[in-house]
Structure formats: C-alpha cells, structure tokens
Amino acid sequence: MFSKQKPMWGEKTQLKSSYDAVIIGGGLHGLATAYYLAKEHGITDVAIIEKNYIGFGGAGRNTAIVRANQRTQHNVPLYNEALKLWPILTKELDYNLMFNNCGNLNLMHSEAAMKAARMTIATAQFHGVESHLIDAKEAKELVPALNISDDITFPIHGAMFHPPGGIVRHDAVVWGLARGANKYGVEIHQQTEATGIKTQNGKVTAVETSRGTINTKQVLISAGGYSAALIYGMLGIKLPISVLTIQAMVTQPLKPLLNHVVSSGAYHCYANQTLKGEVATGAHMDQWPNYTTQNTAHYIKHQAEALSEFLPCLRGVKFMRIWGGLADMTPDMAPIMDGNEHIEGFYMDCGWGYFGFKSCSAVGKYMAQFMAEKECPEILKPFNYRRYEKHQLMGETAALVNYTPDN
Amino acid sequence: MALTITCPICGKRNGYEFRYGGEDKGPRPEEAGITPEIWCDYVHMNKCVAGVQKEWWFHKDGCGSWFSIHRDTTTNLEVKGPEADK
C-alpha cells in the first residue's frame, strides 16, 4: 500500500514546507473539500495529511447508504444536494462510483412511529425530496422477503419509502476524489500524522506533523471520529461529541433478493444487498465512548436475531466479515461545521456520527467555499458550534432508539 | 467491544449491566453568575480523550450505584487512576 510504486491517484510528491491550505484527515470530507477548493476556487496548493492511508477511517467502514430523508429543515437540503451530486461526480471524476439509487425503505413498527414518519415525510416533501408513507402490504410488494405477520417481536405497521436514496461504493468515492483532487494539483501525504497546530496572535501559522512543520494560514480538521480528540488536543477546544464504536457486517453472497435498503429503528438494524450479493447490515453502537473499532458477540447475536425476524429468508445464512468504525455523535445528531472565528484560519468539520458518508459530496463543496471566501455559506450557518450554548439544538433525534451516552 | 466494569458494591461485572454517565467534569458549576457558555461546557462539552479518562458509570441492572472509574478508551480496559485521585 505504501510501496515505492506510483499511488493510484497520481505522482508521489515530496512534502513541502508550506501550503496555502492543509487538510488533516484523508477521508471523504477532507478529499471532497480539497477537490472543490482546487476545482471551484482555484486553490490548488493544498496538502491532505493522513496518519494512515486514505479511506482508512469512516470512509471505508460505513455501510455505503445514501439518503436525504433526514428530519429537520436545515439538514434535509444539505443531504438532498449531496444525494444529487453522486451522478454529477461520477461524470466529473470520470470514475464509476457505482451509485445504485435503489431507494430506502424505513420500517415502522408502531402507530407512534408511523406518526413520526408522517412528519419526516412532510418535511421531505416540503423540501422537494421524494418520500412516501406506505402500509405493510405495499412494503411487502416492494420487498417480498419482508415478514409482515403479527407474530414477530415488532410487527411491521408500514414504512417510509424514499426512492431517490440508495447505495454508493464508498471506496470508489475515496479513490475518485483522490484522483480528481490530485489532477488539480492537490497533494496527498499518507503516513503523515498531524501532531499540532501553531498559532500566533490568534491566527494559524503552521501544522506540526510527524514529518516536520508545514507553514500554512489555513487548516481544516476533518478527521472523522478522531476530530474531537485532535481539536481538543491541539487547540483546547472542547466539542459536544462522544465517540462511539459502530459495528457492521456482511453475509455470504446470495442471489438478488433485496432491491431496496431496508432499515428498522425498532429492531435497530438496517440491511442492503451489495452488487456482489452480500447483505451488508449494521447499526449497533457501543454505549460507551471508545476508539477500539472492535466487535462484540453481543452484537452479532442481536443482528442475527433482528434480521431473521423481519427477513426470515436469511435464517441460516452465514456472516462472512464483521468490522467496526467510529461515529462522533453530537447531542442533536447533527454535525458541527464552523471556523475562522476564535482562531483565524482554523476550520472544523466534525460530529457527523454515522452521517459522514452520505453528506461528504455537498459538505466538501461548501466547506471549500467557506475556506476560500473565509465567510460561512448560508447553508452551513445553522451547523455552527455556538448553537449548543444558545439552546438551538437541531432535533434530528426523532427516531432515536437508545444511542448513548449523551442523547 | 467487550467491557467489564468494577462496581464498588457488586465487584467486576459485564459492561452491559451499566450505563455510561459521561466524562468526569468535576463539580456542577455554581448557579450565581453562571453564563450559557459555562453551563454548555458542563452539560455538553467533552474532551474525547483517546487514552485514559475518568468517567461516571451507573449500575443500572445491578445495585444502582453511581461511581467513577478510570478507563483507557483505546483498549476498553479499566486502569488504576493517577496517584492524585487516590
């Protein structure tokens, strides 16, 4: 992976002693921001520094689901734009991102859940996002494998159907954006750990790394689950974040049986069939903060029980792989994008929880605009860091089951 | 990730019996002269340490005690606290 061979995105370059902008974290948000900085704003003297390899963190560990049926007015337009960007990016990057807009079916297991879904759907429709409420029979027509009988733990009352959502090949997005950004001159430095940010008179002056100091006036921390620890460690800024390990797994490959992403809040489980035929499934988060990304027998059992109830045809199917990633959860389940305030030239993009993948395209575009114009774009303003002390939490938590610790 | 927690009353038990109660942020701030910033810092803000942190736990499926321990968040293992805390 770190051999002397040419990396997949382009030529290998020497780390310089200064750049116009430095991005800490070679994940999707960092790569997308660099791509748009170079493409839309002509800021091409950019270094992405990545401790491990690009796509090591959440970018390569999420379950690849994209959708725009969030709950609140500020979130829906951002995710909707992100969703609409997949086909555009596929063309722009000239890279097959394998966007499969198979639609998302979110199962509801009580009348209260149906009521909550009605509100979410009204919000989606108000913002021009296609989303419908359907009953159990219609859900069964969409996904014949569903068990809609009454004799399961949480019988299905109906579902929220969001046809424009689906699945995108997450690794392809990493590779496509890396190549796309590099084409405009962005440098990617793997195996380079950021160890500090230097400031002088309230302005960013340099980034300290394991391979020396890089002088720069602008730095973005978009390091996924590691962002909060980095931001506190480097600048002493505390964030309303709890970092939890989230687990996922895939079954052995099967013939096509699921042509929509199916998810359930009550069972705390979602499943989609990848183009290879594996059923990718997940949702469980450890209920205490940790950075282990390890798996638990507790969860494998939970997942098997949940899946074999609402998709009984999966009984006896074997799990093939299991993994974990980090989710940086905020109390209102919405991210924090802010910067250039206390410290001139410092930007942060974090708190995405498990929404970092589905948002990366649009966020890259707007974080790039933020860094280029040094003025927060309207669409990102509601996600500011000060909203917590102003009691302006976003209320994305309607369908929350029992994610802890803070919410 | 598997975790065991040592409850001061029940001893070492499976982590799933407990509810995490947040980072130990010291005493609740005084009400007199409190600002939204101080309150927000106490209620919401975390250090998210990748390493040893002091934190609260509640033995929800056990004796109901609230207590604090030191744990390494990168290994999920309880550790002895620094001398100052003893």
Short mmCIF file of C-alpha atoms in Angstrom, two decimals:
data_model
loop_
_atom_site.label_atom_id
_atom_site.label_comp_id
_atom_site.label_asym_id
_atom_site.label_seq_id
_atom_site.Cartn_x
_atom_site.Cartn_y
_atom_site.Cartn_z
CA MET A 1 0.00 0.00 0.00
CA PHE A 2 2.85 2.39 0.80
CA SER A 3 5.27 0.82 -1.64
CA LYS A 4 7.52 2.77 -3.98
CA GLN A 5 5.01 2.26 -6.77
CA LYS A 6 3.06 5.20 -8.08
CA PRO A 7 -0.09 5.75 -5.99
CA MET A 8 -3.44 5.27 -7.74
CA TRP A 9 -4.23 8.98 -7.72
CA GLY A 10 -1.12 10.26 -9.45
CA GLU A 11 2.52 11.07 -8.89
CA LYS A 12 4.10 10.83 -5.47
CA THR A 13 5.38 14.22 -4.29
CA GLN A 14 7.74 15.45 -1.60
CA LEU A 15 6.12 17.11 1.41
CA LYS A 16 6.80 20.82 1.08
CA SER A 17 7.42 23.21 3.97
CA SER A 18 4.42 25.37 3.16
CA TYR A 19 0.99 25.20 1.54
CA ASP A 20 -1.90 27.60 1.08
CA ALA A 21 -4.13 25.17 2.97
CA VAL A 22 -3.62 21.96 4.92
CA ILE A 23 -6.35 19.42 5.47
CA ILE A 24 -5.97 16.99 8.37
CA GLY A 25 -7.65 13.71 7.53
CA GLY A 26 -7.63 11.83 4.23
CA GLY A 27 -11.22 10.76 4.48
CA LEU A 28 -14.15 11.69 2.30
CA HIS A 29 -14.78 15.10 3.81
CA GLY A 30 -11.13 16.09 3.52
CA LEU A 31 -10.78 14.74 -0.01
CA ALA A 32 -14.02 16.35 -1.17
CA THR A 33 -13.11 19.70 0.37
CA ALA A 34 -9.69 19.61 -1.32
CA TYR A 35 -11.28 18.64 -4.62
CA TYR A 36 -13.69 21.57 -4.56
CA LEU A 37 -11.06 24.01 -3.24
CA ALA A 38 -8.98 23.24 -6.29
CA LYS A 39 -11.76 22.88 -8.83
CA GLU A 40 -14.15 25.67 -7.85
CA HIS A 41 -11.88 28.17 -6.16
CA GLY A 42 -8.51 27.73 -7.82
CA ILE A 43 -6.80 26.96 -4.51
CA THR A 44 -4.58 24.13 -5.65
CA ASP A 45 -1.63 24.45 -3.27
CA VAL A 46 -3.28 22.11 -0.78
CA ALA A 47 -1.89 19.19 1.21
CA ILE A 48 -4.07 16.45 2.66
CA ILE A 49 -2.22 14.82 5.52
CA GLU A 50 -3.37 11.41 6.60
CA LYS A 51 -1.96 9.43 9.52
CA ASN A 52 -2.79 6.09 7.96
CA TYR A 53 -3.99 5.69 4.39
CA ILE A 54 -6.81 7.48 2.56
CA GLY A 55 -10.17 5.94 3.40
CA PHE A 56 -8.82 4.15 6.48
CA GLY A 57 -11.46 5.54 8.85
CA GLY A 58 -15.17 6.06 8.42
CA ALA A 59 -14.78 6.48 4.65
CA GLY A 60 -14.03 2.79 4.25
CA ARG A 61 -16.08 1.47 7.16
CA ASN A 62 -19.55 2.87 6.59
CA THR A 63 -22.26 0.74 5.02
CA ALA A 64 -22.45 2.89 1.89
CA ILE A 65 -26.06 4.01 2.28
CA VAL A 66 -27.07 7.43 0.96
CA ARG A 67 -30.36 9.20 1.51
CA ALA A 68 -31.92 12.62 2.08
CA ASN A 69 -34.87 11.88 4.35
CA GLN A 70 -33.50 13.44 7.50
CA ARG A 71 -35.84 15.15 9.89
CA THR A 72 -35.15 18.84 10.20
CA GLN A 73 -35.34 21.81 7.86
CA HIS A 74 -31.63 22.64 7.89
CA ASN A 75 -30.41 19.09 7.37
CA VAL A 76 -32.68 17.94 4.53
CA PRO A 77 -31.47 20.45 1.88
CA LEU A 78 -27.80 19.66 2.59
CA TYR A 79 -28.29 15.89 2.29
CA ASN A 80 -30.51 16.38 -0.74
CA GLU A 81 -27.76 18.27 -2.50
CA ALA A 82 -25.27 15.58 -1.51
CA LEU A 83 -27.58 12.93 -2.97
CA LYS A 84 -27.97 14.81 -6.24
CA LEU A 85 -24.19 15.13 -6.58
CA TRP A 86 -23.49 11.38 -6.98
CA PRO A 87 -24.33 11.14 -10.69
CA ILE A 88 -22.63 14.50 -11.31
CA LEU A 89 -19.46 13.43 -9.51
CA THR A 90 -19.43 10.14 -11.35
CA LYS A 91 -19.17 12.08 -14.60
CA GLU A 92 -16.90 14.85 -13.33
CA LEU A 93 -14.42 12.47 -11.75
CA ASP A 94 -14.70 10.04 -14.64
CA TYR A 95 -14.84 7.30 -12.05
CA ASN A 96 -17.56 4.71 -11.57
CA LEU A 97 -18.94 5.42 -8.10
CA MET A 98 -21.47 2.61 -8.54
CA PHE A 99 -24.42 4.73 -7.41
CA ASN A 100 -27.37 2.39 -7.16
CA ASN A 101 -30.42 4.51 -6.38
CA CYS A 102 -32.48 1.56 -5.25
CA GLY A 103 -34.44 3.56 -2.67
CA ASN A 104 -34.68 3.28 1.10
CA LEU A 105 -37.47 1.56 2.96
CA ASN A 106 -37.59 2.55 6.60
CA LEU A 107 -39.85 0.19 8.52
CA MET A 108 -42.22 1.47 11.19
CA HIS A 109 -43.36 -0.83 13.97
CA SER A 110 -45.95 1.18 15.89
CA GLU A 111 -48.58 3.85 15.33
CA ALA A 112 -46.31 6.33 17.12
CA ALA A 113 -43.55 5.54 14.63
CA MET A 114 -46.00 5.98 11.73
CA LYS A 115 -46.88 9.40 13.13
CA ALA A 116 -43.21 10.37 13.39
CA ALA A 117 -42.73 9.16 9.81
CA ARG A 118 -45.60 11.37 8.63
CA MET A 119 -43.80 14.41 9.97
CA THR A 120 -40.47 13.42 8.46
CA ILE A 121 -42.17 12.81 5.11
CA ALA A 122 -43.93 16.18 5.28
CA THR A 123 -40.55 17.84 5.84
CA ALA A 124 -39.01 15.92 2.94
CA GLN A 125 -41.86 16.78 0.59
CA PHE A 126 -41.75 20.44 1.64
CA HIS A 127 -38.09 20.49 0.57
CA GLY A 128 -38.83 18.70 -2.70
CA VAL A 129 -37.43 15.34 -1.62
CA GLU A 130 -39.43 12.32 -2.71
CA SER A 131 -40.65 10.35 0.30
CA HIS A 132 -43.92 8.46 0.89
CA LEU A 133 -45.74 6.69 3.67
CA ILE A 134 -46.81 3.20 2.70
CA ASP A 135 -48.62 0.44 4.55
CA ALA A 136 -47.32 -3.02 5.40
CA LYS A 137 -48.90 -4.61 2.33
CA GLU A 138 -47.26 -2.13 -0.01
CA ALA A 139 -43.93 -2.68 1.79
CA LYS A 140 -44.31 -6.39 1.18
CA GLU A 141 -44.93 -5.72 -2.51
CA LEU A 142 -41.69 -3.73 -2.67
CA VAL A 143 -39.68 -6.27 -0.69
CA PRO A 144 -41.33 -9.69 -0.93
CA ALA A 145 -38.84 -11.14 1.56
CA LEU A 146 -40.28 -9.00 4.38
CA ASN A 147 -42.14 -10.70 7.18
CA ILE A 148 -45.28 -8.62 7.76
CA SER A 149 -47.01 -11.14 10.02
CA ASP A 150 -48.07 -10.26 13.56
CA ASP A 151 -46.07 -12.98 15.26
CA ILE A 152 -42.71 -11.22 15.39
CA THR A 153 -41.29 -9.06 18.19
CA PHE A 154 -42.03 -5.79 16.36
CA PRO A 155 -44.76 -6.32 13.74
CA ILE A 156 -44.48 -4.01 10.72
CA HIS A 157 -47.15 -1.30 10.60
CA GLY A 158 -45.89 0.44 7.49
CA ALA A 159 -42.83 2.14 6.11
CA MET A 160 -41.31 5.38 4.92
CA PHE A 161 -40.27 4.88 1.30
CA HIS A 162 -37.61 7.21 -0.10
CA PRO A 163 -36.99 6.19 -3.74
CA PRO A 164 -34.05 8.51 -4.61
CA GLY A 165 -31.73 7.11 -1.92
CA GLY A 166 -29.60 4.03 -2.27
CA ILE A 167 -26.04 2.83 -2.13
CA VAL A 168 -22.74 4.26 -3.40
CA ARG A 169 -19.48 2.33 -3.46
CA HIS A 170 -17.62 4.18 -0.68
CA ASP A 171 -14.08 3.12 -1.69
CA ALA A 172 -14.72 4.30 -5.22
CA VAL A 173 -15.62 7.73 -3.88
CA VAL A 174 -12.34 7.84 -1.94
CA TRP A 175 -10.32 6.84 -4.99
CA GLY A 176 -12.27 9.02 -7.41
CA LEU A 177 -11.95 12.14 -5.25
CA ALA A 178 -8.26 11.47 -4.56
CA ARG A 179 -7.55 11.22 -8.27
CA GLY A 180 -9.82 14.18 -9.05
CA ALA A 181 -8.18 16.42 -6.43
CA ASN A 182 -4.68 15.37 -7.46
CA LYS A 183 -5.42 16.23 -11.07
CA TYR A 184 -5.78 19.87 -9.99
CA GLY A 185 -2.54 19.73 -8.02
CA VAL A 186 -3.69 18.74 -4.52
CA GLU A 187 -1.06 16.64 -2.73
CA ILE A 188 -1.96 13.63 -0.62
CA HIS A 189 0.53 12.57 2.05
CA GLN A 190 -0.24 9.27 3.70
CA GLN A 191 1.59 8.00 6.80
CA THR A 192 1.85 11.59 7.95
CA GLU A 193 0.42 12.34 11.36
CA ALA A 194 -0.64 15.83 12.39
CA THR A 195 0.66 16.45 15.89
CA GLY A 196 -0.16 20.10 16.49
CA ILE A 197 -1.41 23.41 15.13
CA LYS A 198 0.70 26.50 15.73
CA THR A 199 -0.99 29.85 16.16
CA GLN A 200 0.27 33.38 16.62
CA ASN A 201 -1.86 36.39 17.58
CA GLY A 202 -4.98 34.29 17.09
CA LYS A 203 -4.01 33.17 13.61
CA VAL A 204 -2.97 29.78 12.30
CA THR A 205 0.68 29.78 11.24
CA ALA A 206 1.66 26.14 10.87
CA VAL A 207 0.76 22.49 11.27
CA GLU A 208 3.20 20.22 13.08
CA THR A 209 3.43 16.75 11.63
CA SER A 210 5.39 13.58 12.19
CA ARG A 211 7.40 14.60 9.12
CA GLY A 212 8.13 18.17 10.06
CA THR A 213 6.45 21.55 10.25
CA ILE A 214 4.22 22.80 7.44
CA ASN A 215 3.65 26.54 7.29
CA THR A 216 0.10 27.47 6.36
CA LYS A 217 -2.52 30.07 7.13
CA GLN A 218 -5.47 27.75 6.74
CA VAL A 219 -6.11 24.37 8.26
CA LEU A 220 -9.18 22.16 8.28
CA ILE A 221 -9.64 19.29 10.70
CA SER A 222 -11.99 16.78 9.12
CA ALA A 223 -10.69 13.59 10.62
CA GLY A 224 -14.00 11.81 11.20
CA GLY A 225 -14.20 10.11 14.59
CA TYR A 226 -10.75 11.35 15.53
CA SER A 227 -11.61 15.04 15.02
CA ALA A 228 -12.82 15.82 18.54
CA ALA A 229 -9.72 14.40 20.24
CA LEU A 230 -7.47 16.21 17.76
CA ILE A 231 -9.25 19.55 18.14
CA TYR A 232 -9.13 19.35 21.94
CA GLY A 233 -5.57 18.07 21.96
CA MET A 234 -4.22 20.68 19.54
CA LEU A 235 -6.26 23.75 20.38
CA GLY A 236 -8.00 23.01 23.68
CA ILE A 237 -11.43 23.43 22.09
CA LYS A 238 -13.95 21.04 23.66
CA LEU A 239 -16.76 19.72 21.49
CA PRO A 240 -20.19 18.28 22.31
CA ILE A 241 -19.09 14.96 20.90
CA SER A 242 -18.98 11.37 22.14
CA VAL A 243 -17.00 8.93 20.02
CA LEU A 244 -18.59 5.50 19.86
CA THR A 245 -17.57 2.37 18.00
CA ILE A 246 -20.24 1.35 15.49
CA GLN A 247 -20.31 -2.17 14.10
CA ALA A 248 -21.31 -3.64 10.76
CA MET A 249 -21.11 -6.96 8.98
CA VAL A 250 -21.79 -8.71 5.69
CA THR A 251 -23.24 -12.13 4.97
CA GLN A 252 -22.04 -14.58 2.41
CA PRO A 253 -23.11 -13.58 -1.14
CA LEU A 254 -26.67 -14.51 -2.10
CA LYS A 255 -28.75 -14.33 -5.25
CA PRO A 256 -30.58 -10.99 -5.59
CA LEU A 257 -33.33 -10.73 -3.00
CA LEU A 258 -33.22 -7.18 -1.62
CA ASN A 259 -33.68 -4.43 -4.17
CA HIS A 260 -34.06 -1.64 -1.59
CA VAL A 261 -32.17 -0.59 1.51
CA VAL A 262 -34.33 -1.80 4.39
CA SER A 263 -33.95 -0.30 7.84
CA SER A 264 -35.73 -0.54 11.14
CA GLY A 265 -35.41 1.70 14.17
CA ALA A 266 -37.18 -0.72 16.50
CA TYR A 267 -35.01 -3.68 15.52
CA HIS A 268 -32.08 -1.31 15.40
CA CYS A 269 -30.87 -2.83 12.19
CA TYR A 270 -30.52 -1.97 8.53
CA ALA A 271 -29.70 -4.15 5.58
CA ASN A 272 -28.94 -3.77 1.91
CA GLN A 273 -27.71 -6.17 -0.68
CA THR A 274 -24.48 -5.11 -2.30
CA LEU A 275 -23.85 -5.52 -6.01
CA LYS A 276 -21.73 -8.55 -5.08
CA GLY A 277 -24.77 -10.13 -3.41
CA GLU A 278 -23.68 -9.84 0.19
CA VAL A 279 -26.21 -8.48 2.65
CA ALA A 280 -24.47 -5.57 4.39
CA THR A 281 -26.04 -4.87 7.72
CA GLY A 282 -25.35 -2.87 10.84
CA ALA A 283 -26.50 -0.15 13.23
CA HIS A 284 -25.26 -1.16 16.66
CA MET A 285 -23.16 1.31 18.58
CA ASP A 286 -21.30 0.63 21.76
CA GLN A 287 -23.00 2.50 24.54
CA TRP A 288 -19.79 3.96 25.92
CA PRO A 289 -17.17 6.05 24.17
CA ASN A 290 -14.17 4.16 22.84
CA TYR A 291 -11.75 4.16 19.94
CA THR A 292 -11.32 0.38 19.65
CA THR A 293 -13.34 -0.30 16.46
CA GLN A 294 -13.70 -3.83 17.78
CA ASN A 295 -16.70 -6.13 17.52
CA THR A 296 -18.79 -7.93 20.08
CA ALA A 297 -20.51 -11.30 20.24
CA HIS A 298 -23.39 -9.42 21.87
CA TYR A 299 -23.99 -7.58 18.64
CA ILE A 300 -23.55 -10.49 16.22
CA LYS A 301 -26.31 -12.24 18.16
CA HIS A 302 -28.53 -9.16 18.14
CA GLN A 303 -28.07 -8.69 14.42
CA ALA A 304 -28.83 -12.32 13.61
CA GLU A 305 -31.98 -12.19 15.73
CA ALA A 306 -33.22 -8.96 14.17
CA LEU A 307 -32.56 -9.97 10.56
CA SER A 308 -34.06 -13.42 10.90
CA GLU A 309 -37.27 -11.90 12.24
CA PHE A 310 -38.07 -9.30 9.61
CA LEU A 311 -36.22 -11.03 6.75
CA PRO A 312 -36.77 -14.67 7.72
CA CYS A 313 -35.28 -15.98 4.47
CA LEU A 314 -31.89 -15.02 5.90
CA ARG A 315 -32.14 -17.67 8.63
CA GLY A 316 -29.12 -19.94 8.42
CA VAL A 317 -27.15 -17.55 6.22
CA LYS A 318 -23.61 -17.04 7.49
CA PHE A 319 -21.90 -13.78 8.31
CA MET A 320 -18.69 -13.54 6.38
CA ARG A 321 -16.98 -10.42 7.70
CA ILE A 322 -17.54 -8.04 10.59
CA TRP A 323 -15.87 -4.72 11.35
CA GLY A 324 -16.20 -1.54 13.33
CA GLY A 325 -15.70 2.15 12.76
CA LEU A 326 -16.05 5.32 14.78
CA ALA A 327 -19.08 7.57 14.99
CA ASP A 328 -18.64 11.00 16.59
CA MET A 329 -22.09 11.63 17.99
CA THR A 330 -23.47 15.03 18.97
CA PRO A 331 -26.45 15.58 21.30
CA ASP A 332 -28.69 16.69 18.41
CA MET A 333 -27.43 14.14 15.86
CA ALA A 334 -26.34 16.96 13.58
CA PRO A 335 -22.78 17.88 12.63
CA ILE A 336 -20.60 20.85 13.54
CA MET A 337 -19.13 22.89 10.71
CA ASP A 338 -17.53 26.09 11.82
CA GLY A 339 -14.32 28.02 11.71
CA ASN A 340 -12.35 31.20 11.25
CA GLU A 341 -13.78 32.55 14.49
CA HIS A 342 -11.58 32.41 17.60
CA ILE A 343 -8.62 31.31 15.59
CA GLU A 344 -8.26 32.86 12.16
CA GLY A 345 -7.69 30.21 9.54
CA PHE A 346 -8.85 27.23 11.61
CA TYR A 347 -11.85 25.26 10.34
CA MET A 348 -13.59 22.18 11.66
CA ASP A 349 -15.95 19.69 10.08
CA CYS A 350 -16.94 17.01 12.56
CA GLY A 351 -19.71 15.49 14.67
CA TRP A 352 -21.15 13.60 11.74
CA GLY A 353 -21.93 10.49 13.76
CA TYR A 354 -22.92 7.93 11.16
CA PHE A 355 -23.96 10.51 8.54
CA GLY A 356 -20.50 11.38 7.28
CA PHE A 357 -20.63 9.29 4.15
CA LYS A 358 -23.98 10.39 2.78
CA SER A 359 -23.09 14.06 3.25
CA CYS A 360 -19.50 14.20 2.02
CA SER A 361 -20.11 15.45 -1.52
CA ALA A 362 -22.13 18.54 -0.59
CA VAL A 363 -20.11 19.26 2.53
CA GLY A 364 -16.86 19.23 0.55
CA LYS A 365 -18.37 21.79 -1.80
CA TYR A 366 -19.49 24.15 0.96
CA MET A 367 -16.50 23.72 3.28
CA ALA A 368 -14.34 24.61 0.29
CA GLN A 369 -16.43 27.74 -0.29
CA PHE A 370 -16.13 28.55 3.44
CA MET A 371 -12.33 28.24 3.33
CA ALA A 372 -11.97 30.10 0.04
CA GLU A 373 -14.23 33.04 0.89
CA LYS A 374 -13.50 32.96 4.64
CA GLU A 375 -17.22 33.53 5.13
CA CYS A 376 -19.59 30.78 6.21
CA PRO A 377 -22.04 29.86 3.40
CA GLU A 378 -25.74 30.28 4.37
CA ILE A 379 -26.44 26.56 4.14
CA LEU A 380 -23.77 25.74 6.76
CA LYS A 381 -24.60 28.52 9.22
CA PRO A 382 -27.13 26.51 11.26
CA PHE A 383 -24.43 23.91 11.99
CA ASN A 384 -22.31 26.33 13.99
CA TYR A 385 -20.54 25.37 17.18
CA ARG A 386 -22.30 28.01 19.30
CA ARG A 387 -25.77 26.52 18.82
CA TYR A 388 -25.36 24.35 21.91
CA GLU A 389 -24.88 27.27 24.28
CA LYS A 390 -27.76 29.09 22.57
CA HIS A 391 -30.02 26.06 23.11
CA GLN A 392 -30.57 25.82 19.35
CA LEU A 393 -30.15 22.07 19.11
CA MET A 394 -31.40 20.62 15.86
CA GLY A 395 -33.74 17.83 16.83
CA GLU A 396 -32.64 15.18 14.37
CA THR A 397 -33.37 12.69 17.14
CA ALA A 398 -36.99 11.65 16.45
CA ALA A 399 -36.22 8.07 15.57
CA LEU A 400 -33.53 7.67 18.20
CA VAL A 401 -33.62 4.32 19.91
CA ASN A 402 -31.06 4.18 22.67
CA TYR A 403 -27.84 5.63 21.46
CA THR A 404 -25.94 6.83 24.47
CA PRO A 405 -24.04 8.32 26.20
CA ASP A 406 -25.27 11.85 25.78
CA ASN A 407 -28.50 11.58 23.95
CA MET B 1 -16.20 -4.10 22.32
CA ALA B 2 -16.42 -6.19 25.42
CA LEU B 3 -16.03 -4.34 28.65
CA THR B 4 -16.07 -5.19 32.33
CA ILE B 5 -16.64 -2.55 34.99
CA THR B 6 -15.80 -2.84 38.66
CA CYS B 7 -18.74 -1.66 40.72
CA PRO B 8 -17.73 -0.62 44.24
CA ILE B 9 -20.52 -2.78 45.67
CA CYS B 10 -21.01 -5.68 43.23
CA GLY B 11 -17.41 -6.07 42.01
CA LYS B 12 -16.34 -6.83 38.47
CA ARG B 13 -19.38 -7.23 36.17
CA ASN B 14 -20.27 -7.28 32.47
CA GLY B 15 -20.23 -3.76 30.99
CA TYR B 16 -23.72 -4.15 29.51
CA GLU B 17 -25.16 -4.05 33.08
CA PHE B 18 -24.06 -0.43 33.34
CA ARG B 19 -24.95 2.88 31.81
CA TYR B 20 -22.13 5.23 30.93
CA GLY B 21 -22.61 8.54 32.75
CA GLY B 22 -20.24 10.83 30.89
CA GLU B 23 -16.78 12.22 31.41
CA ASP B 24 -15.97 13.36 34.94
CA LYS B 25 -16.19 17.12 34.60
CA GLY B 26 -15.79 17.98 38.28
CA PRO B 27 -18.45 19.63 40.43
CA ARG B 28 -21.55 21.25 38.93
CA PRO B 29 -20.87 24.94 38.33
CA GLU B 30 -22.18 27.47 40.84
CA GLU B 31 -25.52 28.99 39.82
CA ALA B 32 -24.54 32.52 40.82
CA GLY B 33 -23.20 34.41 37.83
CA ILE B 34 -23.36 31.39 35.51
CA THR B 35 -23.21 32.11 31.77
CA PRO B 36 -24.66 29.99 28.93
CA GLU B 37 -21.08 29.21 27.95
CA ILE B 38 -20.16 27.76 31.35
CA TRP B 39 -23.39 25.75 31.54
CA CYS B 40 -22.95 24.45 27.98
CA ASP B 41 -19.37 23.48 28.77
CA TYR B 42 -20.55 21.47 31.77
CA VAL B 43 -23.56 19.85 30.07
CA HIS B 44 -22.36 19.15 26.53
CA MET B 45 -18.65 19.56 26.04
CA ASN B 46 -16.25 16.63 26.13
CA LYS B 47 -12.53 16.11 25.83
CA CYS B 48 -12.97 12.81 23.93
CA VAL B 49 -9.59 11.61 25.14
CA ALA B 50 -8.04 8.76 23.18
CA GLY B 51 -6.39 7.28 26.26
CA VAL B 52 -7.18 7.21 29.97
CA GLN B 53 -10.14 9.23 31.17
CA LYS B 54 -12.04 9.49 34.44
CA GLU B 55 -15.72 8.83 33.87
CA TRP B 56 -19.04 8.18 35.59
CA TRP B 57 -20.95 4.89 35.50
CA PHE B 58 -24.35 3.82 36.80
CA HIS B 59 -25.02 0.19 37.69
CA LYS B 60 -28.47 0.16 36.10
CA ASP B 61 -29.06 -3.60 36.08
CA GLY B 62 -27.44 -4.05 39.48
CA CYS B 63 -27.23 -2.18 42.75
CA GLY B 64 -28.00 1.26 41.30
CA SER B 65 -24.73 2.87 42.41
CA TRP B 66 -23.18 5.85 40.68
CA PHE B 67 -19.39 5.80 40.77
CA SER B 68 -16.39 6.78 38.71
CA ILE B 69 -13.54 4.76 37.25
CA HIS B 70 -10.55 5.34 35.01
CA ARG B 71 -10.66 3.61 31.64
CA ASP B 72 -8.45 3.59 28.60
CA THR B 73 -10.74 4.46 25.69
CA THR B 74 -8.36 2.88 23.17
CA THR B 75 -8.42 -0.56 24.83
CA ASN B 76 -11.67 -0.50 26.84
CA LEU B 77 -9.77 -1.64 29.92
CA GLU B 78 -10.19 -0.23 33.38
CA VAL B 79 -6.98 1.18 34.74
CA LYS B 80 -5.80 2.47 38.08
CA GLY B 81 -6.20 6.23 38.37
CA PRO B 82 -3.33 8.64 38.86
CA GLU B 83 -1.99 8.95 42.43
CA ALA B 84 -3.74 12.28 42.93
CA ASP B 85 -7.13 10.60 42.75
CA LYS B 86 -6.43 8.04 45.44
#
